[in-house]
C-alpha positions in Angstrom: 128.3 34.4 59.7 129.5 37.9 58.9 128.6 40.5 61.4 126.6 43.4 60.0 128.4 46.7 60.2 126.3 49.6 61.4 127.2 52.9 59.8 126.5 55.9 62.0 126.1 59.1 60.0 128.0 62.2 61.2 125.9 64.7 63.1 124.1 67.1 60.7 125.9 70.2 62.2 129.3 68.6 61.6 128.7 67.0 58.2 130.6 68.8 55.5 128.8 69.3 52.3 125.5 68.5 53.9 123.9 71.0 56.2 127.1 72.7 56.9 130.1 72.6 59.3 129.7 74.2 62.7 132.9 74.0 64.8 134.5 76.4 67.2 131.2 78.1 67.9 130.0 79.9 71.0 126.4 80.4 71.9 125.5 82.7 74.8 122.1 82.1 76.3 121.3 85.2 78.3 118.3 86.3 80.3 117.0 86.9 83.9 117.4 84.2 86.5 114.5 81.8 86.0 114.0 82.7 82.3 114.9 79.1 81.2 118.6 79.4 80.3 119.8 76.1 81.8 116.7 74.2 80.6 117.4 75.2 77.0 121.1 74.7 77.4 120.4 71.1 78.4 118.0 70.7 75.5 120.6 71.9 73.0 123.2 69.5 74.5 120.7 66.6 74.2 120.1 67.4 70.5 123.8 68.2 69.7 126.1 66.3 72.1 129.2 68.0 70.7 128.3 71.2 72.6 130.0 71.8 75.9 128.0 73.8 78.5 129.8 76.4 80.6 127.4 77.2 83.5 128.2 80.4 85.3 126.9 79.0 88.6 129.3 76.1 88.5 132.1 78.2 87.2 131.7 80.8 89.9 131.9 78.2 92.7 135.4 77.3 91.4 136.7 80.8 90.8 135.1 82.4 93.9 134.2 79.6 96.4 132.7 82.3 98.8 131.2 84.8 96.3 130.3 88.3 97.5 128.7 89.2 94.2 130.4 92.6 94.3 130.7 94.6 91.0 134.4 93.9 90.9 134.0 90.2 91.5 131.3 89.8 88.9 133.5 91.6 86.4 136.5 89.3 87.0 134.3 86.1 86.9 132.5 87.0 83.7 135.7 88.1 81.9 137.3 84.8 83.0 134.3 82.8 81.7 134.4 84.7 78.3 138.1 84.0 78.0 137.6 80.3 78.7 134.9 80.2 76.0 137.2 81.9 73.6 140.0 79.3 74.3 137.6 76.4 73.9 136.0 77.7 70.7 139.5 78.4 69.4 140.3 74.7 69.9 137.3 73.8 67.7 134.8 73.0 70.5 131.2 74.2 70.3 130.3 76.0 73.5 127.1 77.1 75.2 127.6 79.9 77.8 124.7 79.5 80.3 124.9 82.7 82.2 122.8 85.7 82.9 125.5 88.2 81.8 123.5 91.1 83.1 125.8 93.7 81.8 126.1 94.2 78.0 129.9 94.8 78.2 130.6 91.1 78.9 128.5 89.9 76.0 130.2 92.5 73.8 133.6 91.3 74.9 132.6 87.7 74.0 131.4 88.9 70.5 134.7 90.7 70.0 137.0 87.8 71.1 135.1 84.8 69.6 134.9 84.8 65.8 131.9 82.4 65.6 129.6 83.8 68.3 125.8 84.2 68.6 123.5 85.4 71.4 120.1 84.0 72.3 118.1 86.4 74.5 115.4 84.7 76.7 113.0 87.6 77.2 110.8 86.9 80.2 108.9 89.3 82.5 110.3 89.6 86.0 107.1 88.2 87.5 107.1 85.1 85.3 110.9 84.5 86.0 110.3 84.9 89.7 107.5 82.3 89.6 109.6 79.8 87.7 112.6 80.3 90.0 110.3 79.7 93.0 108.8 76.5 91.5 111.8 74.9 89.9 113.2 71.7 91.5 116.6 71.6 89.8 118.6 74.8 90.2 121.7 73.7 88.2 123.9 74.8 91.0 122.3 78.3 91.2 121.6 79.7 94.6 118.2 78.8 95.9 115.6 81.4 96.5 117.4 84.1 94.5 114.4 86.5 94.3 113.6 86.1 98.0 117.2 87.1 98.7 116.8 89.9 96.3 113.9 91.3 98.2 116.2 91.4 101.2 118.8 93.4 99.4 120.9 90.6 97.9 122.2 91.7 94.4 119.9 90.1 91.8 119.8 91.1 88.1 116.4 92.6 87.2 115.6 93.5 90.8 118.3 95.6 92.4 121.1 95.0 89.9 120.5 96.1 86.3 119.9 93.7 83.5 120.9 95.3 80.2 118.9 93.7 77.3 120.9 92.7 74.2 120.6 95.3 71.4 121.0 92.9 68.5 120.9 89.3 69.6 120.8 86.6 66.8 117.6 85.3 68.5 115.0 86.5 71.0 112.7 84.0 72.5 109.8 85.1 74.8 109.9 82.1 77.2 106.7 83.1 79.0 104.9 82.6 75.7 106.8 79.8 74.0 107.2 76.2 75.2 110.6 74.5 75.7 110.0 72.3 72.7 109.0 75.2 70.5 112.1 77.2 71.7 114.4 74.3 70.8 112.8 74.1 67.4 113.6 77.8 66.9 117.2 77.3 68.1 117.6 74.4 65.7 116.7 76.7 62.8 119.3 79.2 64.0 122.0 76.6 64.2 121.1 75.2 60.8 121.4 78.7 59.4 124.7 79.4 61.1 126.1 76.1 59.9 125.5 77.1 56.3 127.4 80.4 56.6 
């Protein structure tokens, strides 16, 4: 008896002539610690397995095993992360940058270096972000008790280190008002639109 052949259709974002062709793309998810960046990055990865997640907290542990979080160190680490994303996108990979990126200059650098680049800003009040960070069980390699440390003088974006909001992100999601499922639905629409450009 002949074995039935199962045909698996190409992923919608990679299917030419269908919903478009999205390759070599970088998506930076930015926002305060605890705003939901890693949760949404994981959600996108589940929907679109071809995306590769670059997590700042994992990347930092390799580049600076004993981080001091000084201004100079942050600058070097973020510029290195942006360059890595540029190289990967240039090789045709789809990349998610899961990083606070508290200074606008780093996101501007990414936009300048990566031809196919978009920013998703997770807008979340500091109080809501602090509550989430306090209650989360999975930190995705981020330091635990970030805001507690911030209260003791540790440099934390939004507390004692500035967080510069994006001026013109491709997407802004108020994560204190919108569920994860709803947020992913909004992001899917963005990716669909980008894949048609």
